[in-house]
Tab-separated table of N, CA, C and O in Angstrom:
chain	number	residue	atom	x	y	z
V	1	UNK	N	0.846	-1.182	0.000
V	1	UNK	CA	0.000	0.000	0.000
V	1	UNK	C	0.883	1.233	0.000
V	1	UNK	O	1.798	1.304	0.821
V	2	UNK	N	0.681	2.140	-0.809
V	2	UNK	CA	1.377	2.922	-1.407
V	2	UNK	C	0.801	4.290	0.203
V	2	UNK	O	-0.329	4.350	0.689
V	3	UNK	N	1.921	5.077	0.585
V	3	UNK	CA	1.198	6.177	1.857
V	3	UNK	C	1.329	7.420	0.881
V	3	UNK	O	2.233	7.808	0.141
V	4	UNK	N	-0.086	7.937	1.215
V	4	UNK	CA	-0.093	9.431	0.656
V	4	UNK	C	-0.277	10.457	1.204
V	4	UNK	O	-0.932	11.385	0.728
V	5	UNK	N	0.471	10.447	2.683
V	5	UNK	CA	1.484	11.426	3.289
V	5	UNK	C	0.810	12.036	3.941
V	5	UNK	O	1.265	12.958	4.618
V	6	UNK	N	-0.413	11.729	3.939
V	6	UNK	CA	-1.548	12.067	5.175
V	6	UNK	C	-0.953	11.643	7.139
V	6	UNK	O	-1.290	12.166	8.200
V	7	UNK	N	-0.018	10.537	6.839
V	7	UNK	CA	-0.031	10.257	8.053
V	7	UNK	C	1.655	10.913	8.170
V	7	UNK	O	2.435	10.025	8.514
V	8	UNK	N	2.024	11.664	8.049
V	8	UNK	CA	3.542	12.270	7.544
V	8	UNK	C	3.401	13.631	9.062
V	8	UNK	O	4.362	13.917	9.776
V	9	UNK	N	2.205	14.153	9.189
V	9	UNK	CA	2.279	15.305	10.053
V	9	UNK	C	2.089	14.452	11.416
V	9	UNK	O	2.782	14.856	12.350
V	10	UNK	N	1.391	13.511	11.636
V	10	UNK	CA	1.172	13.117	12.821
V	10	UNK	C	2.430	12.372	13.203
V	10	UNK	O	2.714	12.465	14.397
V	11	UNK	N	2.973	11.894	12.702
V	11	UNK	CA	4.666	11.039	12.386
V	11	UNK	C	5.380	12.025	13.165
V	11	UNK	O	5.725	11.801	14.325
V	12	UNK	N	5.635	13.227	12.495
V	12	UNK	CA	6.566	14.256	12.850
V	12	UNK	C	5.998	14.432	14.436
V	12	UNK	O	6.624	14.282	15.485
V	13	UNK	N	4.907	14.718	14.273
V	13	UNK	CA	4.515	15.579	15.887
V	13	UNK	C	4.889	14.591	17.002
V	13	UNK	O	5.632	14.975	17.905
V	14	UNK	N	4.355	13.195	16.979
V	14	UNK	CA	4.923	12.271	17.699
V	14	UNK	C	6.062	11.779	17.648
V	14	UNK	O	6.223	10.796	18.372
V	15	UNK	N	7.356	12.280	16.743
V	15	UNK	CA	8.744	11.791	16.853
V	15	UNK	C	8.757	13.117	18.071
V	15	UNK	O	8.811	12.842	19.270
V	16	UNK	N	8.707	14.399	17.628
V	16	UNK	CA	9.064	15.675	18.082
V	16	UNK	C	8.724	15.308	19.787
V	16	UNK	O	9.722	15.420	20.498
V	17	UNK	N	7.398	14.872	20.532
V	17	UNK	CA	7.079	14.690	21.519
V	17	UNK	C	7.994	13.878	22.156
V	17	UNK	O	8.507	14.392	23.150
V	18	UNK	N	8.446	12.456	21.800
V	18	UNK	CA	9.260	11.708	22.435
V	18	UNK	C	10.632	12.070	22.002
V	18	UNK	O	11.389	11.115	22.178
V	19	UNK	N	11.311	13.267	21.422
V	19	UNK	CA	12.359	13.267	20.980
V	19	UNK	C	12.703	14.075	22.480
V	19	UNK	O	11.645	14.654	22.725
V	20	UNK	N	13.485	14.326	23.375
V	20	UNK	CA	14.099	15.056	24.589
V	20	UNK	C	14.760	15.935	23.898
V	20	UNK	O	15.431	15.988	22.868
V	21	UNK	N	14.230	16.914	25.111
V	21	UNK	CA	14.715	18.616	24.850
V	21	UNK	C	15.809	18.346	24.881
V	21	UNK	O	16.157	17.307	25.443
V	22	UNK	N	16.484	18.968	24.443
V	22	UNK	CA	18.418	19.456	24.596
V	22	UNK	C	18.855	19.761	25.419
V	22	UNK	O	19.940	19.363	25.841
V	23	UNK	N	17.722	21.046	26.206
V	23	UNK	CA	18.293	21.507	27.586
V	23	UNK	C	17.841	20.327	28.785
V	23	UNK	O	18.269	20.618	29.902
V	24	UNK	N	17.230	19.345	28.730
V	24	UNK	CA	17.073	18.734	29.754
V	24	UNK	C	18.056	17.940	30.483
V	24	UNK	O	18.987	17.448	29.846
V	25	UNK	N	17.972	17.771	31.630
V	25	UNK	CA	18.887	16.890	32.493
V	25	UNK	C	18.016	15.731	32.308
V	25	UNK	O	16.985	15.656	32.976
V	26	UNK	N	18.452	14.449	31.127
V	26	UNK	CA	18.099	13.451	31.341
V	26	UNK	C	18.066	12.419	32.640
V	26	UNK	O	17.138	11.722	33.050
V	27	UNK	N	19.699	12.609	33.238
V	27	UNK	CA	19.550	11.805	34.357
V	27	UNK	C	18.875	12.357	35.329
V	27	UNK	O	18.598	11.453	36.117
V	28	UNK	N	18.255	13.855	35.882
V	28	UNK	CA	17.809	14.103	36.644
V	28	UNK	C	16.296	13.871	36.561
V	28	UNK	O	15.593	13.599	37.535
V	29	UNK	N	15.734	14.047	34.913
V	29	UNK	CA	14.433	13.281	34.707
V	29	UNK	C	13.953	12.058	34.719
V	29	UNK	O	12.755	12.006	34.998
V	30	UNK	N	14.484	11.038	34.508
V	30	UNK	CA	14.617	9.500	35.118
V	30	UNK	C	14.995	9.426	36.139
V	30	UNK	O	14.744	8.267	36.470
V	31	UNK	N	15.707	10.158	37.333
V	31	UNK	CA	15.528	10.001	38.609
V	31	UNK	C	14.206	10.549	39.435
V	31	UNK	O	13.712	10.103	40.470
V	32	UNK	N	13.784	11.732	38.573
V	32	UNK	CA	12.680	12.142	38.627
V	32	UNK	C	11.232	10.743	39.253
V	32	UNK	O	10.610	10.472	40.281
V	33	UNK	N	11.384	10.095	37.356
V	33	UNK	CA	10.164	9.000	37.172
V	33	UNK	C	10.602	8.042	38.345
V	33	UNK	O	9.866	7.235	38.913
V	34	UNK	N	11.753	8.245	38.569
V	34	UNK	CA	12.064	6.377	39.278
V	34	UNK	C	11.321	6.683	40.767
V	34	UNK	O	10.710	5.851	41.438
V	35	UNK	N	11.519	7.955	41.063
V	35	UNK	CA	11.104	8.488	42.926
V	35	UNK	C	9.844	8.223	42.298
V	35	UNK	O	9.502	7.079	42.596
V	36	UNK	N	8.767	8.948	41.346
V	36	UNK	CA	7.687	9.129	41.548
V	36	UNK	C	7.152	7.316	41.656
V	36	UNK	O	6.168	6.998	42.324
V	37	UNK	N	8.110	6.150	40.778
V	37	UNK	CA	7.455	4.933	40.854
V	37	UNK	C	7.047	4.198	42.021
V	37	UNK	O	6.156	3.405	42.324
V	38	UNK	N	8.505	5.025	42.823
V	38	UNK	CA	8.797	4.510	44.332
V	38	UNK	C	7.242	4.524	44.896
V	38	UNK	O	6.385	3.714	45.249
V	39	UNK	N	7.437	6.122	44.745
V	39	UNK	CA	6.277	6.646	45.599
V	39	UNK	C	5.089	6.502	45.573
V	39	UNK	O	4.330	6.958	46.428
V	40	UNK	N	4.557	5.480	44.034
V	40	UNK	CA	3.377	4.784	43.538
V	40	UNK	C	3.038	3.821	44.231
V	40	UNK	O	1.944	3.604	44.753
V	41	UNK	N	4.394	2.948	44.260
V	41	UNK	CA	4.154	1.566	44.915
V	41	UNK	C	4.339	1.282	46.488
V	41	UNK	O	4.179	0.219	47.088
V	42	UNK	N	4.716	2.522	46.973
V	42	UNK	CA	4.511	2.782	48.346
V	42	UNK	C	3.238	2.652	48.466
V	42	UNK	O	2.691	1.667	48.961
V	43	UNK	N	2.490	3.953	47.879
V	43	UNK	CA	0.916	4.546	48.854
V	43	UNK	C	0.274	2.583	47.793
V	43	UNK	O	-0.553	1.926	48.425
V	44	UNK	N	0.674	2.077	46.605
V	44	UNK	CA	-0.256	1.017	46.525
V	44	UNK	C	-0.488	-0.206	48.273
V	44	UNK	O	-1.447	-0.558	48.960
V	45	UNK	N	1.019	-0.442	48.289
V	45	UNK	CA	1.397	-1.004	49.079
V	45	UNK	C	0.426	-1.170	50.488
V	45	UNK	O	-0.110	-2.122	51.056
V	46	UNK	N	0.528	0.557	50.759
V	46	UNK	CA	-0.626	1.021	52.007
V	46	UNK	C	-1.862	0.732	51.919
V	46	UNK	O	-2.549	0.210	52.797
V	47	UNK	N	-2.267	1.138	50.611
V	47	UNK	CA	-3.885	0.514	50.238
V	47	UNK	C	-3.824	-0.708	50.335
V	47	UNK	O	-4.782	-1.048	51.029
V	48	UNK	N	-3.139	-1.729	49.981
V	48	UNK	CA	-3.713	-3.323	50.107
V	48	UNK	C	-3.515	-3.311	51.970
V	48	UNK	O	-4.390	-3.789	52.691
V	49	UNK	N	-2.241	-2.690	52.526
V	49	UNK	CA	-2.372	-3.094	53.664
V	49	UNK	C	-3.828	-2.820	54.717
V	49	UNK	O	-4.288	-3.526	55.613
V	50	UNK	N	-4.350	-1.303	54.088
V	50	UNK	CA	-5.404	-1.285	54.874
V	50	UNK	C	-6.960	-1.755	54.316
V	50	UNK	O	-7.978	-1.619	54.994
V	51	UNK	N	-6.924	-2.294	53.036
V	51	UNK	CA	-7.756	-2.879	52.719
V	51	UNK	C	-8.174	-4.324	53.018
V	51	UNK	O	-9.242	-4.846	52.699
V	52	UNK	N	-6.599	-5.189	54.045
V	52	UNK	CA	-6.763	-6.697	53.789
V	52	UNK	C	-7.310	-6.518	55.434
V	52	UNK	O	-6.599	-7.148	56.217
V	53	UNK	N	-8.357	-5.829	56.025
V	53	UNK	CA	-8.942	-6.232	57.090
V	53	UNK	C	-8.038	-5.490	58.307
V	53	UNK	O	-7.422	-4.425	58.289
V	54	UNK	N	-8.219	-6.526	59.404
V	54	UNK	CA	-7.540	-6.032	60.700
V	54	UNK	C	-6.062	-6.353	60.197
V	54	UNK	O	-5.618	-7.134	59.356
V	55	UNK	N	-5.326	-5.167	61.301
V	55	UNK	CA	-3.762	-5.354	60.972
V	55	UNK	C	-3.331	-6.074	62.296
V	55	UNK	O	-3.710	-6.021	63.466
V	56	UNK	N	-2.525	-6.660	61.712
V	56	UNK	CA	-1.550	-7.191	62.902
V	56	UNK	C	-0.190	-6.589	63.399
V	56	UNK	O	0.413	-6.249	62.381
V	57	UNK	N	0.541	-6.313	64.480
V	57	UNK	CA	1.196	-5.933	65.114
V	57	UNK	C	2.117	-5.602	63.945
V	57	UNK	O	2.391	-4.494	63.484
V	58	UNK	N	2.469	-6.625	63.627
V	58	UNK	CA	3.239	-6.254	62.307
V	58	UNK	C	3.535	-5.833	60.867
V	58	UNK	O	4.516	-5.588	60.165
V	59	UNK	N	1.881	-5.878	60.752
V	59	UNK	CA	1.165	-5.198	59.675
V	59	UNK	C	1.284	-3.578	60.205
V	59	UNK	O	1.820	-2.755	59.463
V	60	UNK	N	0.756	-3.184	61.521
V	60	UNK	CA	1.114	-1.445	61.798
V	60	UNK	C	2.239	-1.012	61.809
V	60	UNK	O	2.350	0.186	61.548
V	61	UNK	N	3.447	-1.774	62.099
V	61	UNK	CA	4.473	-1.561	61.995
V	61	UNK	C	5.143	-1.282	60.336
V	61	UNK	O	5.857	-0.387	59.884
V	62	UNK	N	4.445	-2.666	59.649
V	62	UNK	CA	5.079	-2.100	58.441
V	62	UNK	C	4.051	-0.790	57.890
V	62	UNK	O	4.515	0.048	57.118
V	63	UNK	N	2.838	-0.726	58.298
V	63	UNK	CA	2.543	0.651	57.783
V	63	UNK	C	2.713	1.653	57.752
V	63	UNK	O	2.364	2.432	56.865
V	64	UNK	N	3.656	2.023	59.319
V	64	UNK	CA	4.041	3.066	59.982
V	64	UNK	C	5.384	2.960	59.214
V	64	UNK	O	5.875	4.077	59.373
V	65	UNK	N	5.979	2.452	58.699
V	65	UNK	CA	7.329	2.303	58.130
V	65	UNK	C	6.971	2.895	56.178
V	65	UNK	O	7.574	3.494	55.287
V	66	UNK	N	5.954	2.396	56.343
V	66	UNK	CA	5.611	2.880	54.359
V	66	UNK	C	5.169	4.113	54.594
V	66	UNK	O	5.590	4.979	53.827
V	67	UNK	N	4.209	4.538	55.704
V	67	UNK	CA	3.872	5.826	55.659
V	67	UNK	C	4.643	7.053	55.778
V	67	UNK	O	4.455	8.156	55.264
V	68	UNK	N	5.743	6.546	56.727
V	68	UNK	CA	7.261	7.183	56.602
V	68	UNK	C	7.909	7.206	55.565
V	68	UNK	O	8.328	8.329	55.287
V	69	UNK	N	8.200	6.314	54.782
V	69	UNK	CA	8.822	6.029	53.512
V	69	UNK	C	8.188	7.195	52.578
V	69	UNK	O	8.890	8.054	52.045
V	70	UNK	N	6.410	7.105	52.405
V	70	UNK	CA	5.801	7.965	51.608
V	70	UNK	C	5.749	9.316	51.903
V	70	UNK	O	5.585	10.013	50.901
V	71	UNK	N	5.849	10.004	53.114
V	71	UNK	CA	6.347	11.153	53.269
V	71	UNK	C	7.877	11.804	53.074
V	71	UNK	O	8.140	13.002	52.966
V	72	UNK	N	8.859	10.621	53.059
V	72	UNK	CA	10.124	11.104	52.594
V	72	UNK	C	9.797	11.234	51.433
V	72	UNK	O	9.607	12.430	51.216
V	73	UNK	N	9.593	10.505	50.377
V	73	UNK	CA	9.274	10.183	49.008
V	73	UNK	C	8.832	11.733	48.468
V	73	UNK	O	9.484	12.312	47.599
V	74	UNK	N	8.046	12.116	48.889
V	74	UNK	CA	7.017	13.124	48.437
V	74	UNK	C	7.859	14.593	48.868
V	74	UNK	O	7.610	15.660	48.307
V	75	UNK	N	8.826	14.455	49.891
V	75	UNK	CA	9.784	16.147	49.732
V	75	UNK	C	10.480	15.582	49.057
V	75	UNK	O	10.674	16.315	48.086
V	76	UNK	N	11.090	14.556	48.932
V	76	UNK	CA	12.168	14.192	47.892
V	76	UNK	C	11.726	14.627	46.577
V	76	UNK	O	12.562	15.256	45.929
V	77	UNK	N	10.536	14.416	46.021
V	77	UNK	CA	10.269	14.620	44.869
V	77	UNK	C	9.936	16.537	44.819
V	77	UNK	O	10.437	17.343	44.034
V	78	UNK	N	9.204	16.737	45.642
V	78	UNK	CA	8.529	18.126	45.764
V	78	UNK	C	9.675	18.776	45.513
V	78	UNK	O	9.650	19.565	44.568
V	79	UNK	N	11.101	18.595	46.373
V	79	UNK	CA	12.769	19.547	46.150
V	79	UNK	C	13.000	18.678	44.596
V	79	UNK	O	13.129	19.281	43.531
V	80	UNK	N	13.009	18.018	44.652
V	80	UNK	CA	13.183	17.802	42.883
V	80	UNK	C	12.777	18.384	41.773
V	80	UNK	O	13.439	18.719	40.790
V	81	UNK	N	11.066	18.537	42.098
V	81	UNK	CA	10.620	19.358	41.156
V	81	UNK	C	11.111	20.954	40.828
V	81	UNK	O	11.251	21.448	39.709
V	82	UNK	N	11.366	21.713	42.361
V	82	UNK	CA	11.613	22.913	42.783
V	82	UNK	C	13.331	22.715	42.211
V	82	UNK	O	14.011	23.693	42.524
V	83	UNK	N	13.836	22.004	41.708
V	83	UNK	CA	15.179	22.001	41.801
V	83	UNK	C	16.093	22.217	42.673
V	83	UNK	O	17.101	22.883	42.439
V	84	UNK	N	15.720	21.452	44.206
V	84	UNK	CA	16.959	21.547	45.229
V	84	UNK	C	17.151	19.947	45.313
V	84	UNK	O	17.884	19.695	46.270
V	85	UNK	N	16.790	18.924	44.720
V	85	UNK	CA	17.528	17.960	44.996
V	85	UNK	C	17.836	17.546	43.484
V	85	UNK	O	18.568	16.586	43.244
């Protein structure tokens, strides 16, 4: 099938989107995504814990430990965004 260049502008716009700025700090933007994944699978983490019923001694413990985790997570990222970390 022969293309008649109809799909030629949408091509460009979506190379242009995934192509990275010049001025960007790549490694600081993939450290960026990697905190925010952290910080996904933290608060998931919390939801199953308080969704699977009563906690056990050691279930509050590890919650109190993720909920800590997820508040570091979140200035870590917040000075990231602001550019101090």
């Amino acid at each position: 099938a022969e293309r008649d260049g109809s799909g030629d502008a949408v091509l460009q716009r979506v190379a242009e989107f995934l192509e990275p700025d010049a001025q960007a700090d790549l490694a600081r933007e993939l450290a960026l995504v990697l905190e925010h994944l952290r910080f996904q699978a933290v608060g998931e983490e919390l939801k199953l814990l308080t969704e699977s019923g009563e906690l056990s001694e050691a279930d509050w413990h590890r919650y109190a430990a993720l909920d800590k985790e997820r508040s570091r997570l979140k200035a870590l990222i917040a000075g990231m965004v602001a550019g101090k970390a």
